[in-house]
Amino acid sequence: MNTASFIARRIAFNRQRSFSRFIIRLAIAATAISVAVMIMTLAFVNGFQEAVSQKIFSFWGHLRVQHYEQYKAAIAEEAPIHKNDTIVSELYKMEGVRQVQSFATKYAILKTPESIEGVLFKGVGKEYDFSSMQQFLTAGRWINFNDSTYSREIVISEYTANQLELKVNDRVLIYFFKGEDQKPRPDKLTIVGLYKTNMEEYDKLYAIGDLTLVQRLNDWGADEIGGYEIFLNDYHSMDKVNNEIFESLPSEWGSKTIRDIYPSIFDWLRLQDVNRDVVLGVMIIIAIINLITCLIIMVLERTRMIGVLKAVGATDWTVQKIFTLQGVIITAAGIFLGLVIGLGVCVIQQKTGFLTFWDENAYYMLVVPVKIIWWEVALVVAGTLLVCILTLLIPSLVSRRIQPAKAVQFR
């Protein structure tokens, strides 16, 4: 073993200019690039999926509880339900539930002398926690509530503000529709804030105001709301918690995950897994082909040396170990460099955000997000090492078939 290890190190770290030296460096570089690309692919896909998911969750929570109507559109005005403090207390007792907030929505039209824009007015209560949405606020503030009547403040998206040529502190005329046979009811609200999520599903549709205003427009009582939105500590447990909640609700109530409400977005996010798997597969194949080619060339270049070693008594296993160890050295060096490059790029991106998307609206964000999951990094390293070690058996077996007499005369 010591002899095989000594010869393998001398060949791998040979400083003389030779074709094998170039091949070794090329193999190390190709392995390093493969490992770096796999690490960056995983980090970028993880970051992108989580960033988009969190945007959706921050605006609407992870689960929604409201009056059950089987064939009703996911985005529509809700039938009222009565506030139930007992159910809310039970929801808070469920594992993973972090926040429960009431809401109601109503269609409206924002009008200026020059143009109009349709919105879905989302009314929220005094207990509403705006901290999850703070990342979207681009100007002004969130609405303030008063005790005597409803708040006459509204927060709209930057998109809507640009369409209507409005800004913070402007007053806007808003028309609410109470019924098919009734005329729209006008009101004037003050724009106190602007938000931007980069998601058309939100930016082109929603305005945020006081829940009490929706209750008055619908002639609801103070204890009637459109539903509850529920925030969880871990979005991966959405389905599990939703099943638990659904079983504990009154028969006329129902619950949905936000994935059920916006299935197209989550289907699109799942497609990123396919892209990720394709990239990982291509990089693994490149690493395998590169290593096999490298070692076969080195075996052929060292044919005379193999013949001499066998002539002086070296066994086939000793010769095979030389090239196996040489492959391990190349693989280890490539993995180390790949780790440094891949993690280095990810950390720099986290700190500086130098990589950006060319179309902010198409990808729901401008800066490419990064999320490093360390067990995935460890799996890349272990998987690459295992695959390469198994691959090393092919060229090392070639060395066993070389005959001493023919090898010494090989040119």
PDB file of C-alpha atoms in Angstrom, residues 38-337:
ATOM      1  CA  MET A  38     -24.278  21.534  -8.436  1.00  0.00           C
ATOM      2  CA  ILE A  39     -23.900  23.497  -5.173  1.00  0.00           C
ATOM      3  CA  MET A  40     -24.902  26.792  -6.808  1.00  0.00           C
ATOM      4  CA  THR A  41     -27.849  25.169  -8.614  1.00  0.00           C
ATOM      5  CA  LEU A  42     -29.215  23.759  -5.368  1.00  0.00           C
ATOM      6  CA  ALA A  43     -28.682  27.040  -3.489  1.00  0.00           C
ATOM      7  CA  PHE A  44     -30.282  29.190  -6.213  1.00  0.00           C
ATOM      8  CA  VAL A  45     -33.286  26.889  -6.744  1.00  0.00           C
ATOM      9  CA  ASN A  46     -33.841  26.576  -2.967  1.00  0.00           C
ATOM     10  CA  GLY A  47     -33.565  30.336  -2.544  1.00  0.00           C
ATOM     11  CA  PHE A  48     -35.884  31.095  -5.456  1.00  0.00           C
ATOM     12  CA  GLN A  49     -38.574  28.641  -4.363  1.00  0.00           C
ATOM     13  CA  GLU A  50     -38.512  29.873  -0.779  1.00  0.00           C
ATOM     14  CA  ALA A  51     -38.474  33.573  -1.742  1.00  0.00           C
ATOM     15  CA  VAL A  52     -41.506  33.238  -4.038  1.00  0.00           C
ATOM     16  CA  SER A  53     -43.338  31.030  -1.521  1.00  0.00           C
ATOM     17  CA  GLN A  54     -42.704  33.482   1.310  1.00  0.00           C
ATOM     18  CA  LYS A  55     -44.045  36.348  -0.791  1.00  0.00           C
ATOM     19  CA  ILE A  56     -47.289  34.461  -1.314  1.00  0.00           C
ATOM     20  CA  PHE A  57     -47.514  33.460   2.348  1.00  0.00           C
ATOM     21  CA  SER A  58     -46.671  36.929   3.665  1.00  0.00           C
ATOM     22  CA  PHE A  59     -49.625  38.459   1.824  1.00  0.00           C
ATOM     23  CA  TRP A  60     -52.261  35.804   2.493  1.00  0.00           C
ATOM     24  CA  GLY A  61     -50.936  33.460   5.174  1.00  0.00           C
ATOM     25  CA  HIS A  62     -50.462  29.719   4.747  1.00  0.00           C
ATOM     26  CA  LEU A  63     -54.081  28.658   5.275  1.00  0.00           C
ATOM     27  CA  ARG A  64     -57.450  30.322   4.821  1.00  0.00           C
ATOM     28  CA  VAL A  65     -60.623  29.530   6.766  1.00  0.00           C
ATOM     29  CA  GLN A  66     -63.963  30.829   5.472  1.00  0.00           C
ATOM     30  CA  HIS A  67     -67.534  29.829   4.636  1.00  0.00           C
ATOM     31  CA  TYR A  68     -67.492  26.586   2.646  1.00  0.00           C
ATOM     32  CA  GLU A  69     -68.792  26.890  -0.925  1.00  0.00           C
ATOM     33  CA  GLN A  70     -67.690  24.041  -3.152  1.00  0.00           C
ATOM     34  CA  TYR A  71     -67.809  25.724  -6.556  1.00  0.00           C
ATOM     35  CA  LYS A  72     -66.914  29.255  -5.579  1.00  0.00           C
ATOM     36  CA  ALA A  73     -63.882  30.894  -7.182  1.00  0.00           C
ATOM     37  CA  ALA A  74     -60.784  31.003  -5.000  1.00  0.00           C
ATOM     38  CA  ILE A  75     -60.526  34.797  -5.361  1.00  0.00           C
ATOM     39  CA  ALA A  76     -63.977  36.257  -4.739  1.00  0.00           C
ATOM     40  CA  GLU A  77     -66.002  38.069  -2.113  1.00  0.00           C
ATOM     41  CA  GLU A  78     -66.699  35.800   0.842  1.00  0.00           C
ATOM     42  CA  ALA A  79     -69.973  34.826   2.435  1.00  0.00           C
ATOM     43  CA  PRO A  80     -69.881  36.018   6.063  1.00  0.00           C
ATOM     44  CA  ILE A  81     -69.022  33.856   9.024  1.00  0.00           C
ATOM     45  CA  HIS A  82     -69.346  34.811  12.675  1.00  0.00           C
ATOM     46  CA  LYS A  83     -66.234  35.356  14.720  1.00  0.00           C
ATOM     47  CA  ASN A  84     -65.675  32.426  17.036  1.00  0.00           C
ATOM     48  CA  ASP A  85     -63.147  33.003  19.806  1.00  0.00           C
ATOM     49  CA  THR A  86     -63.392  29.375  20.902  1.00  0.00           C
ATOM     50  CA  ILE A  87     -62.292  28.130  17.473  1.00  0.00           C
ATOM     51  CA  VAL A  88     -59.535  30.747  17.312  1.00  0.00           C
ATOM     52  CA  SER A  89     -58.243  29.562  20.704  1.00  0.00           C
ATOM     53  CA  GLU A  90     -58.279  25.969  19.452  1.00  0.00           C
ATOM     54  CA  LEU A  91     -56.375  27.018  16.330  1.00  0.00           C
ATOM     55  CA  TYR A  92     -53.651  28.636  18.429  1.00  0.00           C
ATOM     56  CA  LYS A  93     -53.307  25.395  20.411  1.00  0.00           C
ATOM     57  CA  MET A  94     -52.490  23.430  17.252  1.00  0.00           C
ATOM     58  CA  GLU A  95     -48.831  22.694  16.716  1.00  0.00           C
ATOM     59  CA  GLY A  96     -47.215  25.032  14.209  1.00  0.00           C
ATOM     60  CA  VAL A  97     -49.896  27.769  14.193  1.00  0.00           C
ATOM     61  CA  ARG A  98     -48.287  31.196  14.722  1.00  0.00           C
ATOM     62  CA  GLN A  99     -50.941  33.807  13.869  1.00  0.00           C
ATOM     63  CA  VAL A 100     -54.690  33.907  13.158  1.00  0.00           C
ATOM     64  CA  GLN A 101     -56.118  37.088  11.581  1.00  0.00           C
ATOM     65  CA  SER A 102     -59.573  38.074  10.336  1.00  0.00           C
ATOM     66  CA  PHE A 103     -60.248  39.598   6.920  1.00  0.00           C
ATOM     67  CA  ALA A 104     -62.926  40.251   4.311  1.00  0.00           C
ATOM     68  CA  THR A 105     -62.756  41.350   0.676  1.00  0.00           C
ATOM     69  CA  LYS A 106     -64.977  43.431  -1.588  1.00  0.00           C
ATOM     70  CA  TYR A 107     -64.719  44.471  -5.221  1.00  0.00           C
ATOM     71  CA  ALA A 108     -64.304  48.185  -5.863  1.00  0.00           C
ATOM     72  CA  ILE A 109     -63.243  50.731  -8.476  1.00  0.00           C
ATOM     73  CA  LEU A 110     -60.678  53.459  -7.863  1.00  0.00           C
ATOM     74  CA  LYS A 111     -61.398  56.560  -9.924  1.00  0.00           C
ATOM     75  CA  THR A 112     -59.536  59.730 -10.812  1.00  0.00           C
ATOM     76  CA  PRO A 113     -60.614  62.395 -13.312  1.00  0.00           C
ATOM     77  CA  GLU A 114     -58.408  60.767 -15.952  1.00  0.00           C
ATOM     78  CA  SER A 115     -58.790  57.004 -15.392  1.00  0.00           C
ATOM     79  CA  ILE A 116     -60.259  54.163 -13.364  1.00  0.00           C
ATOM     80  CA  GLU A 117     -58.830  50.909 -11.988  1.00  0.00           C
ATOM     81  CA  GLY A 118     -60.600  47.867 -10.533  1.00  0.00           C
ATOM     82  CA  VAL A 119     -59.351  46.401  -7.238  1.00  0.00           C
ATOM     83  CA  LEU A 120     -60.275  43.784  -4.679  1.00  0.00           C
ATOM     84  CA  PHE A 121     -60.406  45.705  -1.416  1.00  0.00           C
ATOM     85  CA  LYS A 122     -58.974  43.569   1.407  1.00  0.00           C
ATOM     86  CA  GLY A 123     -60.276  44.690   4.770  1.00  0.00           C
ATOM     87  CA  VAL A 124     -58.193  43.787   7.819  1.00  0.00           C
ATOM     88  CA  GLY A 125     -58.827  44.211  11.535  1.00  0.00           C
ATOM     89  CA  LYS A 126     -57.030  46.036  14.316  1.00  0.00           C
ATOM     90  CA  GLU A 127     -55.273  42.832  15.356  1.00  0.00           C
ATOM     91  CA  TYR A 128     -53.694  42.466  11.913  1.00  0.00           C
ATOM     92  CA  ASP A 129     -49.912  42.038  12.060  1.00  0.00           C
ATOM     93  CA  PHE A 130     -48.350  43.982   9.188  1.00  0.00           C
ATOM     94  CA  SER A 131     -44.802  42.852  10.061  1.00  0.00           C
ATOM     95  CA  SER A 132     -44.973  39.959   7.586  1.00  0.00           C
ATOM     96  CA  MET A 133     -45.788  42.449   4.815  1.00  0.00           C
ATOM     97  CA  GLN A 134     -43.278  45.113   5.808  1.00  0.00           C
ATOM     98  CA  GLN A 135     -40.882  43.938   3.100  1.00  0.00           C
ATOM     99  CA  PHE A 136     -43.414  45.018   0.450  1.00  0.00           C
ATOM    100  CA  LEU A 137     -43.993  48.575   1.701  1.00  0.00           C
ATOM    101  CA  THR A 138     -42.195  50.994  -0.626  1.00  0.00           C
ATOM    102  CA  ALA A 139     -43.627  54.329   0.503  1.00  0.00           C
ATOM    103  CA  GLY A 140     -45.696  55.724   3.370  1.00  0.00           C
ATOM    104  CA  ARG A 141     -47.096  53.459   6.078  1.00  0.00           C
ATOM    105  CA  TRP A 142     -49.835  50.924   6.802  1.00  0.00           C
ATOM    106  CA  ILE A 143     -53.319  52.107   7.750  1.00  0.00           C
ATOM    107  CA  ASN A 144     -54.254  53.367  11.215  1.00  0.00           C
ATOM    108  CA  PHE A 145     -57.500  52.303  12.868  1.00  0.00           C
ATOM    109  CA  ASN A 146     -59.834  54.448  14.954  1.00  0.00           C
ATOM    110  CA  ASP A 147     -62.327  53.387  17.604  1.00  0.00           C
ATOM    111  CA  SER A 148     -65.316  55.524  16.651  1.00  0.00           C
ATOM    112  CA  THR A 149     -65.796  54.594  12.985  1.00  0.00           C
ATOM    113  CA  TYR A 150     -63.955  52.984  10.088  1.00  0.00           C
ATOM    114  CA  SER A 151     -60.546  54.137   8.909  1.00  0.00           C
ATOM    115  CA  ARG A 152     -60.621  56.325   5.803  1.00  0.00           C
ATOM    116  CA  GLU A 153     -57.132  55.216   4.778  1.00  0.00           C
ATOM    117  CA  ILE A 154     -56.048  52.831   2.055  1.00  0.00           C
ATOM    118  CA  VAL A 155     -52.825  51.200   0.883  1.00  0.00           C
ATOM    119  CA  ILE A 156     -52.542  50.450  -2.846  1.00  0.00           C
ATOM    120  CA  SER A 157     -49.864  48.887  -5.015  1.00  0.00           C
ATOM    121  CA  GLU A 158     -47.259  50.883  -6.913  1.00  0.00           C
ATOM    122  CA  TYR A 159     -48.739  49.480 -10.116  1.00  0.00           C
ATOM    123  CA  THR A 160     -52.201  50.865  -9.318  1.00  0.00           C
ATOM    124  CA  ALA A 161     -50.721  54.182  -8.184  1.00  0.00           C
ATOM    125  CA  ASN A 162     -48.821  54.527 -11.472  1.00  0.00           C
ATOM    126  CA  GLN A 163     -51.905  53.642 -13.513  1.00  0.00           C
ATOM    127  CA  LEU A 164     -53.936  56.315 -11.727  1.00  0.00           C
ATOM    128  CA  GLU A 165     -51.020  58.752 -11.357  1.00  0.00           C
ATOM    129  CA  LEU A 166     -51.442  58.862  -7.581  1.00  0.00           C
ATOM    130  CA  LYS A 167     -48.991  59.121  -4.705  1.00  0.00           C
ATOM    131  CA  VAL A 168     -48.936  58.934  -0.911  1.00  0.00           C
ATOM    132  CA  ASN A 169     -51.311  61.408   0.827  1.00  0.00           C
ATOM    133  CA  ASP A 170     -53.481  61.800  -2.279  1.00  0.00           C
ATOM    134  CA  ARG A 171     -57.206  61.253  -1.862  1.00  0.00           C
ATOM    135  CA  VAL A 172     -58.914  58.832  -4.218  1.00  0.00           C
ATOM    136  CA  LEU A 173     -62.565  58.248  -5.037  1.00  0.00           C
ATOM    137  CA  ILE A 174     -63.552  54.615  -4.528  1.00  0.00           C
ATOM    138  CA  TYR A 175     -66.804  52.960  -5.640  1.00  0.00           C
ATOM    139  CA  PHE A 176     -68.081  49.815  -3.908  1.00  0.00           C
ATOM    140  CA  PHE A 177     -70.727  47.540  -5.406  1.00  0.00           C
ATOM    141  CA  LYS A 178     -73.398  46.403  -2.946  1.00  0.00           C
ATOM    142  CA  GLY A 179     -75.633  44.403  -5.269  1.00  0.00           C
ATOM    143  CA  GLU A 180     -76.758  43.916  -8.875  1.00  0.00           C
ATOM    144  CA  ASP A 181     -79.756  46.236  -8.524  1.00  0.00           C
ATOM    145  CA  GLN A 182     -78.052  48.909  -6.431  1.00  0.00           C
ATOM    146  CA  LYS A 183     -75.935  51.805  -7.573  1.00  0.00           C
ATOM    147  CA  PRO A 184     -72.243  51.798  -6.602  1.00  0.00           C
ATOM    148  CA  ARG A 185     -71.537  53.541  -3.331  1.00  0.00           C
ATOM    149  CA  PRO A 186     -68.788  56.195  -3.556  1.00  0.00           C
ATOM    150  CA  ASP A 187     -66.360  57.088  -0.797  1.00  0.00           C
ATOM    151  CA  LYS A 188     -63.137  59.063  -0.525  1.00  0.00           C
ATOM    152  CA  LEU A 189     -60.089  57.481   1.051  1.00  0.00           C
ATOM    153  CA  THR A 190     -56.575  58.784   1.671  1.00  0.00           C
ATOM    154  CA  ILE A 191     -53.652  56.816   0.238  1.00  0.00           C
ATOM    155  CA  VAL A 192     -51.237  56.384   3.158  1.00  0.00           C
ATOM    156  CA  GLY A 193     -48.917  53.755   1.681  1.00  0.00           C
ATOM    157  CA  LEU A 194     -47.736  51.967  -1.443  1.00  0.00           C
ATOM    158  CA  TYR A 195     -46.652  48.346  -1.697  1.00  0.00           C
ATOM    159  CA  LYS A 196     -44.894  46.264  -4.335  1.00  0.00           C
ATOM    160  CA  THR A 197     -44.581  42.468  -4.364  1.00  0.00           C
ATOM    161  CA  ASN A 198     -43.544  42.048  -8.037  1.00  0.00           C
ATOM    162  CA  MET A 199     -46.367  39.496  -8.287  1.00  0.00           C
ATOM    163  CA  GLU A 200     -49.056  40.474 -10.786  1.00  0.00           C
ATOM    164  CA  GLU A 201     -51.600  38.360  -8.890  1.00  0.00           C
ATOM    165  CA  TYR A 202     -51.300  40.822  -5.994  1.00  0.00           C
ATOM    166  CA  ASP A 203     -50.041  44.099  -7.447  1.00  0.00           C
ATOM    167  CA  LYS A 204     -52.739  44.351 -10.130  1.00  0.00           C
ATOM    168  CA  LEU A 205     -55.602  43.323  -7.865  1.00  0.00           C
ATOM    169  CA  TYR A 206     -55.425  44.154  -4.173  1.00  0.00           C
ATOM    170  CA  ALA A 207     -55.873  47.300  -2.097  1.00  0.00           C
ATOM    171  CA  ILE A 208     -55.753  47.149   1.707  1.00  0.00           C
ATOM    172  CA  GLY A 209     -58.049  48.971   4.101  1.00  0.00           C
ATOM    173  CA  ASP A 210     -60.242  48.654   7.176  1.00  0.00           C
ATOM    174  CA  LEU A 211     -62.347  45.537   7.768  1.00  0.00           C
ATOM    175  CA  THR A 212     -65.012  47.687   9.448  1.00  0.00           C
ATOM    176  CA  LEU A 213     -65.633  49.460   6.134  1.00  0.00           C
ATOM    177  CA  VAL A 214     -66.363  46.124   4.417  1.00  0.00           C
ATOM    178  CA  GLN A 215     -68.696  45.157   7.272  1.00  0.00           C
ATOM    179  CA  ARG A 216     -70.662  48.399   6.875  1.00  0.00           C
ATOM    180  CA  LEU A 217     -70.875  48.095   3.096  1.00  0.00           C
ATOM    181  CA  ASN A 218     -72.206  44.534   3.371  1.00  0.00           C
ATOM    182  CA  ASP A 219     -74.559  45.386   6.267  1.00  0.00           C
ATOM    183  CA  TRP A 220     -72.741  42.844   8.423  1.00  0.00           C
ATOM    184  CA  GLY A 221     -72.624  42.885  12.174  1.00  0.00           C
ATOM    185  CA  ALA A 222     -69.433  43.708  14.058  1.00  0.00           C
ATOM    186  CA  ASP A 223     -68.868  40.000  14.681  1.00  0.00           C
ATOM    187  CA  GLU A 224     -69.154  38.994  11.002  1.00  0.00           C
ATOM    188  CA  ILE A 225     -66.050  38.582   8.862  1.00  0.00           C
ATOM    189  CA  GLY A 226     -65.040  37.036   5.549  1.00  0.00           C
ATOM    190  CA  GLY A 227     -62.713  34.501   7.148  1.00  0.00           C
ATOM    191  CA  TYR A 228     -59.430  33.896   8.905  1.00  0.00           C
ATOM    192  CA  GLU A 229     -55.955  33.708   7.421  1.00  0.00           C
ATOM    193  CA  ILE A 230     -53.555  31.502   9.358  1.00  0.00           C
ATOM    194  CA  PHE A 231     -49.772  31.810   9.492  1.00  0.00           C
ATOM    195  CA  LEU A 232     -47.625  28.780  10.364  1.00  0.00           C
ATOM    196  CA  ASN A 233     -44.099  28.457  11.718  1.00  0.00           C
ATOM    197  CA  ASP A 234     -43.151  26.055   8.919  1.00  0.00           C
ATOM    198  CA  TYR A 235     -44.849  26.157   5.528  1.00  0.00           C
ATOM    199  CA  HIS A 236     -43.879  22.533   4.864  1.00  0.00           C
ATOM    200  CA  SER A 237     -46.567  21.481   7.372  1.00  0.00           C
ATOM    201  CA  MET A 238     -49.420  23.239   5.494  1.00  0.00           C
ATOM    202  CA  ASP A 239     -51.194  20.075   4.382  1.00  0.00           C
ATOM    203  CA  LYS A 240     -50.888  18.378   7.761  1.00  0.00           C
ATOM    204  CA  VAL A 241     -52.215  21.378   9.720  1.00  0.00           C
ATOM    205  CA  ASN A 242     -54.945  21.993   7.131  1.00  0.00           C
ATOM    206  CA  ASN A 243     -56.269  18.458   7.592  1.00  0.00           C
ATOM    207  CA  GLU A 244     -56.327  18.923  11.366  1.00  0.00           C
ATOM    208  CA  ILE A 245     -58.094  22.284  11.076  1.00  0.00           C
ATOM    209  CA  PHE A 246     -60.684  21.064   8.587  1.00  0.00           C
ATOM    210  CA  GLU A 247     -61.821  18.307  10.951  1.00  0.00           C
ATOM    211  CA  SER A 248     -62.281  20.738  13.852  1.00  0.00           C
ATOM    212  CA  LEU A 249     -64.316  23.386  11.982  1.00  0.00           C
ATOM    213  CA  PRO A 250     -68.126  23.769  11.954  1.00  0.00           C
ATOM    214  CA  SER A 251     -69.813  21.971   9.055  1.00  0.00           C
ATOM    215  CA  GLU A 252     -70.501  25.199   7.117  1.00  0.00           C
ATOM    216  CA  TRP A 253     -66.850  26.294   7.340  1.00  0.00           C
ATOM    217  CA  GLY A 254     -63.968  25.133   5.191  1.00  0.00           C
ATOM    218  CA  SER A 255     -60.197  25.543   5.031  1.00  0.00           C
ATOM    219  CA  LYS A 256     -57.733  25.717   2.138  1.00  0.00           C
ATOM    220  CA  THR A 257     -54.007  25.966   1.808  1.00  0.00           C
ATOM    221  CA  ILE A 258     -52.664  28.887  -0.183  1.00  0.00           C
ATOM    222  CA  ARG A 259     -51.393  26.247  -2.621  1.00  0.00           C
ATOM    223  CA  ASP A 260     -55.035  25.364  -3.402  1.00  0.00           C
ATOM    224  CA  ILE A 261     -55.816  29.027  -4.048  1.00  0.00           C
ATOM    225  CA  TYR A 262     -52.816  29.730  -6.307  1.00  0.00           C
ATOM    226  CA  PRO A 263     -52.033  26.288  -7.809  1.00  0.00           C
ATOM    227  CA  SER A 264     -50.455  27.674 -10.991  1.00  0.00           C
ATOM    228  CA  ILE A 265     -47.683  29.470  -9.082  1.00  0.00           C
ATOM    229  CA  PHE A 266     -46.798  26.407  -7.027  1.00  0.00           C
ATOM    230  CA  ASP A 267     -46.905  24.151 -10.101  1.00  0.00           C
ATOM    231  CA  TRP A 268     -44.447  26.560 -11.723  1.00  0.00           C
ATOM    232  CA  LEU A 269     -42.203  26.396  -8.640  1.00  0.00           C
ATOM    233  CA  ARG A 270     -42.258  22.599  -8.769  1.00  0.00           C
ATOM    234  CA  LEU A 271     -41.050  22.776 -12.372  1.00  0.00           C
ATOM    235  CA  GLN A 272     -37.835  24.288 -11.014  1.00  0.00           C
ATOM    236  CA  ASP A 273     -37.137  20.896  -9.428  1.00  0.00           C
ATOM    237  CA  VAL A 274     -37.024  19.381 -12.919  1.00  0.00           C
ATOM    238  CA  ASN A 275     -34.514  22.007 -14.071  1.00  0.00           C
ATOM    239  CA  ARG A 276     -32.441  21.387 -10.965  1.00  0.00           C
ATOM    240  CA  ASP A 277     -32.405  17.605 -11.473  1.00  0.00           C
ATOM    241  CA  VAL A 278     -31.416  17.990 -15.134  1.00  0.00           C
ATOM    242  CA  VAL A 279     -28.461  20.236 -14.224  1.00  0.00           C
ATOM    243  CA  LEU A 280     -27.326  17.864 -11.465  1.00  0.00           C
ATOM    244  CA  GLY A 281     -27.562  14.873 -13.800  1.00  0.00           C
ATOM    245  CA  VAL A 282     -25.567  16.608 -16.552  1.00  0.00           C
ATOM    246  CA  MET A 283     -22.841  17.685 -14.100  1.00  0.00           C
ATOM    247  CA  ILE A 284     -22.501  14.162 -12.673  1.00  0.00           C
ATOM    248  CA  ILE A 285     -22.231  12.677 -16.179  1.00  0.00           C
ATOM    249  CA  ILE A 286     -19.573  15.257 -17.105  1.00  0.00           C
ATOM    250  CA  ALA A 287     -17.568  14.426 -13.984  1.00  0.00           C
ATOM    251  CA  ILE A 288     -17.769  10.679 -14.676  1.00  0.00           C
ATOM    252  CA  ILE A 289     -16.815  10.917 -18.360  1.00  0.00           C
ATOM    253  CA  ASN A 290     -14.024  13.342 -17.560  1.00  0.00           C
ATOM    254  CA  LEU A 291     -12.519  11.123 -14.860  1.00  0.00           C
ATOM    255  CA  ILE A 292     -12.734   7.931 -16.920  1.00  0.00           C
ATOM    256  CA  THR A 293     -11.117   9.635 -19.921  1.00  0.00           C
ATOM    257  CA  CYS A 294      -8.393  11.158 -17.773  1.00  0.00           C
ATOM    258  CA  LEU A 295      -7.385   7.895 -16.108  1.00  0.00           C
ATOM    259  CA  ILE A 296      -7.517   5.840 -19.301  1.00  0.00           C
ATOM    260  CA  ILE A 297      -5.156   8.343 -20.960  1.00  0.00           C
ATOM    261  CA  MET A 298      -2.867   8.181 -17.931  1.00  0.00           C
ATOM    262  CA  VAL A 299      -2.881   4.379 -17.948  1.00  0.00           C
ATOM    263  CA  LEU A 300      -1.956   4.359 -21.630  1.00  0.00           C
ATOM    264  CA  GLU A 301       0.766   6.962 -21.070  1.00  0.00           C
ATOM    265  CA  ARG A 302       2.196   4.918 -18.170  1.00  0.00           C
ATOM    266  CA  THR A 303       2.015   1.576 -19.991  1.00  0.00           C
ATOM    267  CA  ARG A 304       5.833   1.107 -19.953  1.00  0.00           C
ATOM    268  CA  MET A 305       5.935   1.949 -16.234  1.00  0.00           C
ATOM    269  CA  ILE A 306       3.214  -0.649 -15.582  1.00  0.00           C
ATOM    270  CA  GLY A 307       5.201  -3.226 -17.535  1.00  0.00           C
ATOM    271  CA  VAL A 308       8.375  -2.474 -15.536  1.00  0.00           C
ATOM    272  CA  LEU A 309       6.511  -2.703 -12.219  1.00  0.00           C
ATOM    273  CA  LYS A 310       5.016  -6.050 -13.156  1.00  0.00           C
ATOM    274  CA  ALA A 311       8.368  -7.284 -14.422  1.00  0.00           C
ATOM    275  CA  VAL A 312      10.003  -6.577 -11.045  1.00  0.00           C
ATOM    276  CA  GLY A 313       7.220  -8.381  -9.183  1.00  0.00           C
ATOM    277  CA  ALA A 314       4.406  -5.911  -8.616  1.00  0.00           C
ATOM    278  CA  THR A 315       0.993  -7.591  -8.489  1.00  0.00           C
ATOM    279  CA  ASP A 316      -2.003  -6.556 -10.557  1.00  0.00           C
ATOM    280  CA  TRP A 317      -3.657  -5.303  -7.344  1.00  0.00           C
ATOM    281  CA  THR A 318      -0.669  -3.055  -6.584  1.00  0.00           C
ATOM    282  CA  VAL A 319      -0.801  -1.509 -10.056  1.00  0.00           C
ATOM    283  CA  GLN A 320      -4.566  -1.108  -9.819  1.00  0.00           C
ATOM    284  CA  LYS A 321      -4.209   0.659  -6.442  1.00  0.00           C
ATOM    285  CA  ILE A 322      -1.766   3.178  -7.975  1.00  0.00           C
ATOM    286  CA  PHE A 323      -4.340   4.431 -10.465  1.00  0.00           C
ATOM    287  CA  THR A 324      -7.246   4.139  -8.030  1.00  0.00           C
ATOM    288  CA  LEU A 325      -5.398   6.300  -5.494  1.00  0.00           C
ATOM    289  CA  GLN A 326      -4.451   8.732  -8.231  1.00  0.00           C
ATOM    290  CA  GLY A 327      -8.128   9.060  -9.146  1.00  0.00           C
ATOM    291  CA  VAL A 328      -9.047   9.635  -5.495  1.00  0.00           C
ATOM    292  CA  ILE A 329      -6.444  12.431  -5.293  1.00  0.00           C
ATOM    293  CA  ILE A 330      -7.849  14.072  -8.428  1.00  0.00           C
ATOM    294  CA  THR A 331     -11.436  13.710  -7.154  1.00  0.00           C
ATOM    295  CA  ALA A 332     -10.613  15.072  -3.690  1.00  0.00           C
ATOM    296  CA  ALA A 333      -8.778  18.066  -5.129  1.00  0.00           C
ATOM    297  CA  GLY A 334     -11.651  18.767  -7.532  1.00  0.00           C
ATOM    298  CA  ILE A 335     -14.286  18.493  -4.786  1.00  0.00           C
ATOM    299  CA  PHE A 336     -12.320  20.835  -2.507  1.00  0.00           C
ATOM    300  CA  LEU A 337     -11.926  23.473  -5.217  1.00  0.00           C
TER     301      LEU A 337
END
